[in-house]
């Protein structure tokens, strides 16, 4: 028999678009006593799609589940609870998730007590929320990006009251501190510094799915990084959709550069951050990076297009010339910095000329890597309504031509380390060849090298013997052997 909804709250695109200036409320996560251990003897599986923000959210959900007494399942068949933490950034990501939802229905037939949940960015979309409700009645639990801290409550309703839960808030101004976290790695950690995005690039769904910009307080961030340092973590990556806007919503005179300078004093070997917006990347941040130390010499700075006409239509708020000037400043003050980017091809109205400007910008900027995408219309965003009559074959050709150029940049970026000794934080056995170890350099280059497993989690010196497009091959320096 079809279960009824207990909690029910649907998202609204109109609400998600709103930006009301008001004080950000900070709340402390509290764990209701009656929930303790109710997940005992139950196993969960979280499948995470999309970006680092989702990975960090999944670690928090796992933290809550462990507090409830759940343990992690090794596979889908032994799970009592499967959560899909979803991504809405492009249509391909959504289609994959819908495929998964259909496939998981089969597991429910074998195990009627299995709970299936969908969370993350997709249910934040009004259209997707309604689709799940109508076409996927086997989904027991639907919640969004603003209410993962209520996971315990939702499970309590679903298990004990045998109700379905669908609760997605469009507008949420809170920052929740103190959610327990079960981190996926024991040497590298994500640290959220802010949530949401107010940029409204015309192609992007994120401002609608993750709400308005909310910064965590510097004290909360600093104490989390200090704690990670004390636990022996070697690297933190600061997360935000637009980290350079950090602090703008706080009523204190404190910027992203201030935060970097304070974190630089903490005894943690490596600090990275993602993602930067060129429009908000200021000189102070560049000067902070120039001080080096634990601030790593790599910057991911999405450019999206090399054509001023397209940048304007994307609402990126900078010109090609301004972007190149930032790159020049970065290279001047942080010699040897590795710069990577994101690029969208075939944005509506992109002509051959516009595309050529993207190619020429890639050459001029000398990127050492890029994530490249074909524009994907996202319902509710302005660009989804722009006329788009480009032939799909031409879109693919542009992507291929761009990738060819980008790959030359990867190789050039790797070649400059041939013969040099680099510091590598060892992640574990190489995915391609388990007889080798692999890890990343300070410039974020992947290195494979033979070595003993007891080096995993350590930072070691590796002499680079040969550079390939996607990785470096090296040998461990004498001091570690
Ligand atoms: N279509 C294609 N790519 C997109 N991105 C964001 N939205 C879209 C879209 N609608 C890309 C941008 C962004 C990266 C995370 O995803 O390049 O920087
Ligand atoms: Fe999307 Fe632009 Fe915000 Fe990045 S800065 S999340 S591309 S709206």
XYZ file of C-alpha atoms and ligand atoms in Angstrom:
507
model
C 0.000 0.000 0.000
C 1.195 3.503 -0.845
C 2.438 5.368 2.245
C 1.181 8.880 3.076
C 3.362 11.907 3.483
C 4.070 13.013 7.036
C 6.200 16.106 6.570
C 5.572 17.775 3.219
C 6.991 21.044 1.924
C 7.618 21.749 -1.761
C 10.279 24.062 -3.247
C 9.363 27.115 -5.293
C 11.460 28.608 -8.063
C 10.053 32.064 -7.320
C 11.168 31.840 -3.679
C 14.565 30.451 -4.666
C 15.191 33.507 -6.851
C 14.611 35.978 -4.014
C 17.459 37.632 -2.198
C 16.317 39.461 0.936
C 18.958 41.287 2.951
C 18.633 40.041 6.463
C 20.812 38.910 9.319
C 22.062 35.332 8.952
C 20.884 33.169 11.786
C 23.448 30.763 13.188
C 22.064 27.683 14.895
C 23.826 24.950 16.769
C 23.040 21.385 15.729
C 21.434 19.513 18.577
C 20.841 15.841 18.672
C 17.428 14.834 20.027
C 17.917 12.235 22.775
C 15.014 10.077 21.568
C 16.873 9.455 18.297
C 20.005 8.040 19.878
C 20.728 4.489 18.710
C 17.495 4.045 16.812
C 19.577 3.128 13.751
C 21.309 0.307 15.624
C 21.540 -2.839 13.439
C 20.762 -0.783 10.337
C 23.130 -0.123 7.450
C 23.287 2.864 5.133
C 24.794 3.727 1.795
C 25.214 7.268 0.486
C 25.838 7.705 -3.236
C 27.293 11.125 -3.927
C 27.123 12.882 -7.297
C 28.543 16.238 -8.330
C 30.857 18.689 -6.665
C 32.849 18.950 -3.429
C 29.943 20.721 -1.720
C 27.959 17.505 -2.089
C 30.883 15.418 -0.874
C 31.123 17.607 2.225
C 27.345 17.330 2.781
C 27.522 13.548 2.463
C 30.188 13.479 5.184
C 27.800 15.357 7.457
C 24.913 13.013 6.691
C 27.208 10.055 7.383
C 28.167 11.738 10.669
C 24.523 12.025 11.695
C 23.815 8.430 10.671
C 26.693 7.099 12.765
C 25.407 9.087 15.750
C 22.065 7.362 15.199
C 23.796 4.003 15.409
C 23.830 3.180 11.674
C 26.903 1.564 10.127
C 28.028 1.836 6.522
C 26.944 -0.927 4.122
C 29.466 -2.480 1.748
C 26.967 -2.659 -1.086
C 23.420 -1.826 -2.103
C 21.969 -5.261 -1.345
C 22.890 -5.146 2.347
C 21.711 -1.544 2.857
C 18.576 -0.651 4.851
C 18.858 2.948 3.720
C 20.175 4.317 0.417
C 20.547 8.068 -0.024
C 21.315 9.656 -3.381
C 22.993 13.016 -2.896
C 22.324 14.553 -6.282
C 23.741 17.166 -8.676
C 21.691 19.480 -10.906
C 24.440 21.360 -12.717
C 23.891 19.748 -16.138
C 21.257 17.578 -17.737
C 23.620 14.601 -18.049
C 24.091 14.578 -14.248
C 20.328 14.572 -13.737
C 19.712 11.820 -16.270
C 22.211 9.579 -14.511
C 20.366 10.072 -11.231
C 16.984 9.311 -12.752
C 18.517 6.120 -14.153
C 19.701 5.225 -10.646
C 16.260 5.905 -9.164
C 14.687 3.503 -11.632
C 17.342 0.843 -11.010
C 17.044 1.021 -7.222
C 13.333 0.255 -7.442
C 14.373 -3.362 -8.027
C 16.122 -3.503 -4.630
C 12.894 -2.434 -2.972
C 11.075 -5.389 -4.448
C 13.541 -7.753 -2.744
C 13.635 -5.759 0.481
C 10.364 -3.869 1.144
C 11.873 -2.358 4.323
C 14.589 -0.628 2.342
C 14.291 3.168 2.586
C 15.243 5.176 -0.495
C 16.035 8.866 -0.200
C 16.897 11.637 -2.664
C 18.637 14.758 -1.425
C 21.054 17.440 -2.622
C 20.524 19.842 -5.503
C 18.018 18.032 -7.729
C 15.004 18.059 -5.377
C 15.630 21.782 -4.835
C 14.270 22.219 -8.369
C 10.508 22.583 -8.406
C 10.238 20.567 -11.635
C 12.328 17.658 -10.323
C 10.575 17.614 -6.960
C 7.204 17.246 -8.709
C 8.554 14.620 -11.068
C 9.869 12.500 -8.188
C 6.529 12.807 -6.406
C 4.544 11.768 -9.477
C 6.778 9.267 -11.272
C 8.867 7.721 -8.493
C 6.441 6.761 -5.714
C 8.964 4.240 -4.349
C 11.094 7.124 -2.984
C 10.439 7.438 0.764
C 12.496 10.470 1.587
C 13.098 13.726 -0.294
C 14.990 16.641 1.207
C 17.192 19.443 -0.055
C 20.497 21.153 0.594
C 19.214 23.378 3.418
C 17.965 20.719 5.809
C 20.466 17.883 5.986
C 20.720 18.595 9.732
C 17.148 17.274 10.069
C 18.025 13.858 8.621
C 17.571 12.117 11.997
C 14.039 13.460 12.375
C 13.119 12.442 8.832
C 14.344 8.907 9.369
C 12.445 8.683 12.622
C 9.223 9.621 10.770
C 9.973 7.256 7.926
C 10.870 4.244 10.091
C 8.715 4.577 13.164
C 5.706 6.466 11.834
C 5.939 4.699 8.463
C 5.394 7.967 6.667
C 6.962 9.377 3.531
C 8.823 12.642 3.968
C 9.293 15.323 1.312
C 10.587 18.562 2.736
C 12.526 21.009 0.578
C 12.987 24.634 1.587
C 13.771 27.190 -1.102
C 14.845 30.012 1.098
C 16.957 29.317 4.113
C 19.136 31.875 5.798
C 20.670 29.705 8.459
C 24.178 28.463 9.043
C 24.132 25.278 11.090
C 27.232 24.640 13.187
C 28.278 21.472 14.955
C 26.820 18.830 12.635
C 28.785 15.628 13.321
C 31.008 14.735 10.373
C 32.320 11.375 9.267
C 35.119 12.355 6.932
C 35.884 10.148 3.946
C 39.663 10.636 4.302
C 41.868 10.805 7.350
C 44.513 13.146 5.891
C 42.566 15.497 3.613
C 39.449 17.367 4.676
C 36.831 19.661 3.202
C 35.962 22.727 5.250
C 32.924 24.760 4.212
C 33.571 28.452 4.611
C 30.353 29.642 3.021
C 27.174 28.313 1.511
C 25.081 29.436 -1.463
C 25.767 31.854 -4.294
C 24.484 35.326 -5.195
C 26.231 35.660 -8.550
C 23.396 34.425 -10.786
C 25.470 33.559 -13.837
C 22.702 33.182 -16.417
C 23.391 29.496 -17.170
C 23.756 28.288 -13.593
C 21.260 26.540 -11.361
C 23.359 26.771 -8.178
C 21.963 30.080 -6.808
C 18.509 28.446 -6.932
C 19.514 25.098 -5.422
C 21.912 26.327 -2.738
C 20.315 29.609 -1.787
C 21.824 32.929 -0.886
C 25.403 33.490 0.222
C 25.933 32.735 3.904
C 29.430 32.851 5.408
C 30.445 30.895 8.474
C 32.116 32.976 11.148
C 35.934 33.181 11.015
C 36.118 31.734 14.565
C 34.141 28.601 13.583
C 36.291 28.021 10.494
C 39.576 28.626 12.298
C 38.691 26.334 15.158
C 37.665 23.572 12.729
C 40.989 23.863 10.865
C 42.936 23.919 14.167
C 41.143 20.771 15.264
C 41.965 19.067 11.949
C 45.622 20.064 12.335
C 45.674 18.550 15.832
C 44.163 15.335 14.467
C 47.067 15.067 12.006
C 45.302 16.207 8.835
C 47.757 17.293 6.151
C 45.475 19.243 3.857
C 42.239 21.212 4.017
C 40.286 22.512 1.060
C 38.119 25.501 1.868
C 34.779 25.224 0.097
C 32.357 27.800 -1.249
C 30.655 28.411 -4.603
C 32.402 31.779 -4.683
C 35.011 31.848 -1.911
C 36.153 35.331 -2.872
C 32.828 36.718 -1.675
C 33.529 35.271 1.783
C 32.593 37.634 4.610
C 30.527 40.056 2.514
C 27.341 38.983 4.270
C 28.863 39.212 7.752
C 28.564 42.428 9.693
C 32.293 42.535 10.295
C 35.146 43.974 8.308
C 36.713 40.654 7.345
C 37.533 39.267 3.895
C 38.648 36.026 2.280
C 42.231 37.359 2.252
C 42.010 37.960 6.035
C 40.835 34.384 6.492
C 43.688 32.991 4.383
C 46.238 34.974 6.380
C 44.886 33.643 9.679
C 44.740 30.060 8.431
C 48.307 30.433 7.190
C 49.415 30.623 10.826
C 47.921 27.212 11.664
C 50.265 24.229 11.639
C 48.551 22.352 8.831
C 50.826 21.690 5.847
C 48.445 22.474 2.985
C 45.539 24.823 2.421
C 43.619 24.920 -0.840
C 40.318 26.489 -1.773
C 37.643 26.258 -4.419
C 35.927 27.865 -6.259
C 37.068 31.384 -7.059
C 35.150 33.923 -9.094
C 37.425 36.236 -11.141
C 35.149 39.207 -10.501
C 35.655 38.986 -6.730
C 39.293 37.863 -6.728
C 41.009 40.910 -5.222
C 44.644 41.993 -4.968
C 44.695 41.244 -1.214
C 43.949 37.571 -1.943
C 46.764 37.514 -4.507
C 49.154 39.117 -1.957
C 48.073 36.539 0.636
C 48.817 33.701 -1.805
C 52.172 35.338 -2.537
C 53.162 34.785 1.096
C 53.139 31.045 0.353
C 53.769 28.771 3.319
C 50.827 26.415 3.566
C 48.812 28.341 0.945
C 49.257 26.124 -2.098
C 50.437 27.567 -5.453
C 47.398 26.461 -7.448
C 44.310 28.421 -8.348
C 41.176 27.186 -10.062
C 39.749 30.304 -11.683
C 36.789 29.553 -13.966
C 36.762 31.834 -17.023
C 33.809 30.196 -18.871
C 34.425 32.012 -22.194
C 36.995 34.158 -23.982
C 34.437 36.318 -25.772
C 33.342 39.570 -24.147
C 29.944 39.293 -25.820
C 29.354 35.841 -24.323
C 30.791 36.795 -20.902
C 28.251 39.615 -20.795
C 25.394 37.264 -21.731
C 26.602 34.912 -19.005
C 26.529 37.775 -16.465
C 30.101 37.064 -15.436
C 30.855 40.725 -14.623
C 34.379 40.806 -16.105
C 35.899 41.124 -19.549
C 38.462 38.923 -21.202
C 41.034 41.691 -20.683
C 40.243 41.982 -16.957
C 40.520 38.216 -16.557
C 43.903 38.140 -18.303
C 45.066 41.014 -16.098
C 44.228 38.960 -12.972
C 46.240 36.072 -14.396
C 49.151 38.416 -15.067
C 48.996 39.717 -11.473
C 48.836 36.177 -10.103
C 51.880 35.065 -12.106
C 53.783 38.210 -11.149
C 53.200 37.807 -7.401
C 53.071 34.019 -7.142
C 55.782 32.850 -9.559
C 55.155 29.366 -10.897
C 51.513 29.248 -9.764
C 49.467 26.668 -11.636
C 46.185 28.022 -12.972
C 43.261 25.864 -14.065
C 39.802 26.834 -15.232
C 36.258 25.876 -16.299
C 34.982 26.613 -19.810
C 31.525 26.297 -21.334
C 31.274 25.954 -25.116
C 28.225 26.546 -27.298
C 26.541 28.974 -24.945
C 23.458 30.312 -26.813
C 24.566 32.788 -29.471
C 28.226 31.681 -29.473
C 29.526 32.183 -33.032
C 32.650 30.705 -34.593
C 34.352 34.025 -33.875
C 33.353 33.894 -30.173
C 34.626 30.351 -29.919
C 37.938 31.335 -31.542
C 38.276 33.985 -28.841
C 37.905 31.266 -26.217
C 40.671 29.280 -27.922
C 42.931 32.318 -28.061
C 42.279 33.109 -24.394
C 43.225 29.540 -23.464
C 46.531 30.062 -25.292
C 47.162 33.442 -23.699
C 46.239 32.376 -20.184
C 48.462 29.290 -20.472
C 46.119 27.147 -18.358
C 47.527 23.933 -16.941
C 44.137 22.237 -16.976
C 40.461 22.875 -17.531
C 37.085 21.267 -17.025
C 35.187 21.798 -20.259
C 31.462 21.499 -20.846
C 28.851 21.935 -23.553
C 26.183 24.386 -22.387
C 23.238 22.576 -20.823
C 19.996 24.550 -20.447
C 18.699 24.485 -16.852
C 15.027 25.259 -16.451
C 14.412 28.424 -14.463
C 17.723 30.060 -15.404
C 17.683 33.006 -17.866
C 19.959 31.266 -20.405
C 17.522 28.363 -20.771
C 15.264 30.797 -22.644
C 17.961 32.188 -24.951
C 17.570 31.010 -28.572
C 19.950 28.106 -29.165
C 19.998 26.939 -32.784
C 23.526 25.583 -33.011
C 23.867 22.159 -34.588
C 24.720 19.464 -31.944
C 27.551 18.254 -34.202
C 29.135 21.714 -34.146
C 28.859 21.818 -30.339
C 30.767 18.540 -30.088
C 33.384 19.695 -32.598
C 33.993 22.813 -30.508
C 34.373 20.768 -27.345
C 36.848 18.435 -29.059
C 38.900 21.324 -30.466
C 38.973 22.982 -27.057
C 39.941 19.765 -25.291
C 42.834 19.245 -27.703
C 44.217 22.643 -26.765
C 43.524 22.175 -23.061
C 45.356 18.829 -23.089
C 48.449 20.520 -24.512
C 48.277 22.801 -21.460
C 48.081 19.808 -19.099
C 51.201 18.336 -20.688
C 53.095 21.659 -20.687
C 52.142 22.176 -17.034
C 53.463 18.725 -16.153
C 56.627 19.003 -18.275
C 57.899 21.944 -16.267
C 58.459 19.580 -13.342
C 60.545 17.021 -15.232
C 63.839 16.491 -13.400
C 62.620 18.438 -10.354
C 61.950 17.158 -6.836
C 58.381 17.804 -5.721
C 56.503 17.368 -2.451
C 53.708 14.793 -2.730
C 50.945 14.109 -0.234
C 50.522 10.356 -0.696
C 46.862 9.393 -1.148
C 47.245 5.637 -1.584
C 47.808 3.059 -4.330
C 47.446 4.435 -7.851
C 44.014 3.707 -9.325
C 45.543 2.596 -12.629
C 48.395 0.533 -11.204
C 48.058 -0.742 -7.621
C 51.810 -1.450 -7.490
C 52.471 2.293 -7.516
C 51.595 4.974 -4.974
C 49.970 8.195 -6.039
C 49.356 11.642 -4.663
C 49.304 15.324 -5.503
C 52.056 17.947 -5.537
C 51.750 21.442 -4.119
C 50.804 22.625 -7.652
C 48.085 19.941 -7.681
C 49.797 17.615 -10.161
C 49.137 13.902 -9.919
C 52.316 11.846 -9.379
C 52.730 8.065 -9.499
C 55.797 6.410 -8.019
C 56.903 3.087 -6.503
C 56.978 3.156 -2.722
C 56.037 1.485 0.518
C 52.424 1.651 1.728
C 53.544 3.095 5.058
C 54.098 6.386 3.208
C 50.336 6.788 2.681
C 49.140 9.961 4.393
C 52.620 11.485 4.508
C 54.197 14.270 2.477
C 57.280 12.922 0.702
C 59.878 14.215 -1.766
C 59.611 12.645 -5.196
C 61.993 13.192 -8.102
C 59.996 13.548 -11.335
C 61.398 11.362 -14.093
C 58.814 11.822 -16.819
C 55.789 13.984 -17.492
C 52.692 12.711 -19.281
C 49.452 14.561 -20.075
C 47.559 13.333 -17.013
C 50.280 12.522 -14.537
C 53.924 12.630 -13.572
C 56.012 9.529 -13.035
C 58.689 9.724 -10.376
C 60.910 7.973 -7.869
C 61.006 8.582 -4.188
C 63.915 10.656 -2.890
C 66.623 8.826 -0.974
C 65.646 10.267 2.415
C 62.369 8.292 2.437
C 63.612 4.954 1.145
N 25.882 24.057 -18.643
C 27.171 23.680 -18.788
N 28.095 23.864 -17.833
C 27.721 24.468 -16.710
N 28.415 24.805 -15.591
C 27.568 25.383 -14.717
N 26.325 25.439 -15.237
C 26.399 24.889 -16.472
C 25.457 24.669 -17.499
N 24.179 25.042 -17.383
C 29.864 24.587 -15.444
C 30.627 25.910 -15.244
C 30.968 25.853 -13.787
C 31.140 24.374 -13.554
C 31.052 23.959 -12.141
O 30.083 23.796 -14.296
O 31.777 25.872 -16.041
O 32.139 26.588 -13.477
Fe 27.059 29.177 -10.648
Fe 28.203 31.514 -11.276
Fe 27.588 30.936 -8.695
Fe 29.603 29.635 -9.904
S 29.522 31.860 -9.486
S 27.966 28.721 -8.642
S 28.864 29.459 -12.028
S 26.145 31.229 -10.384
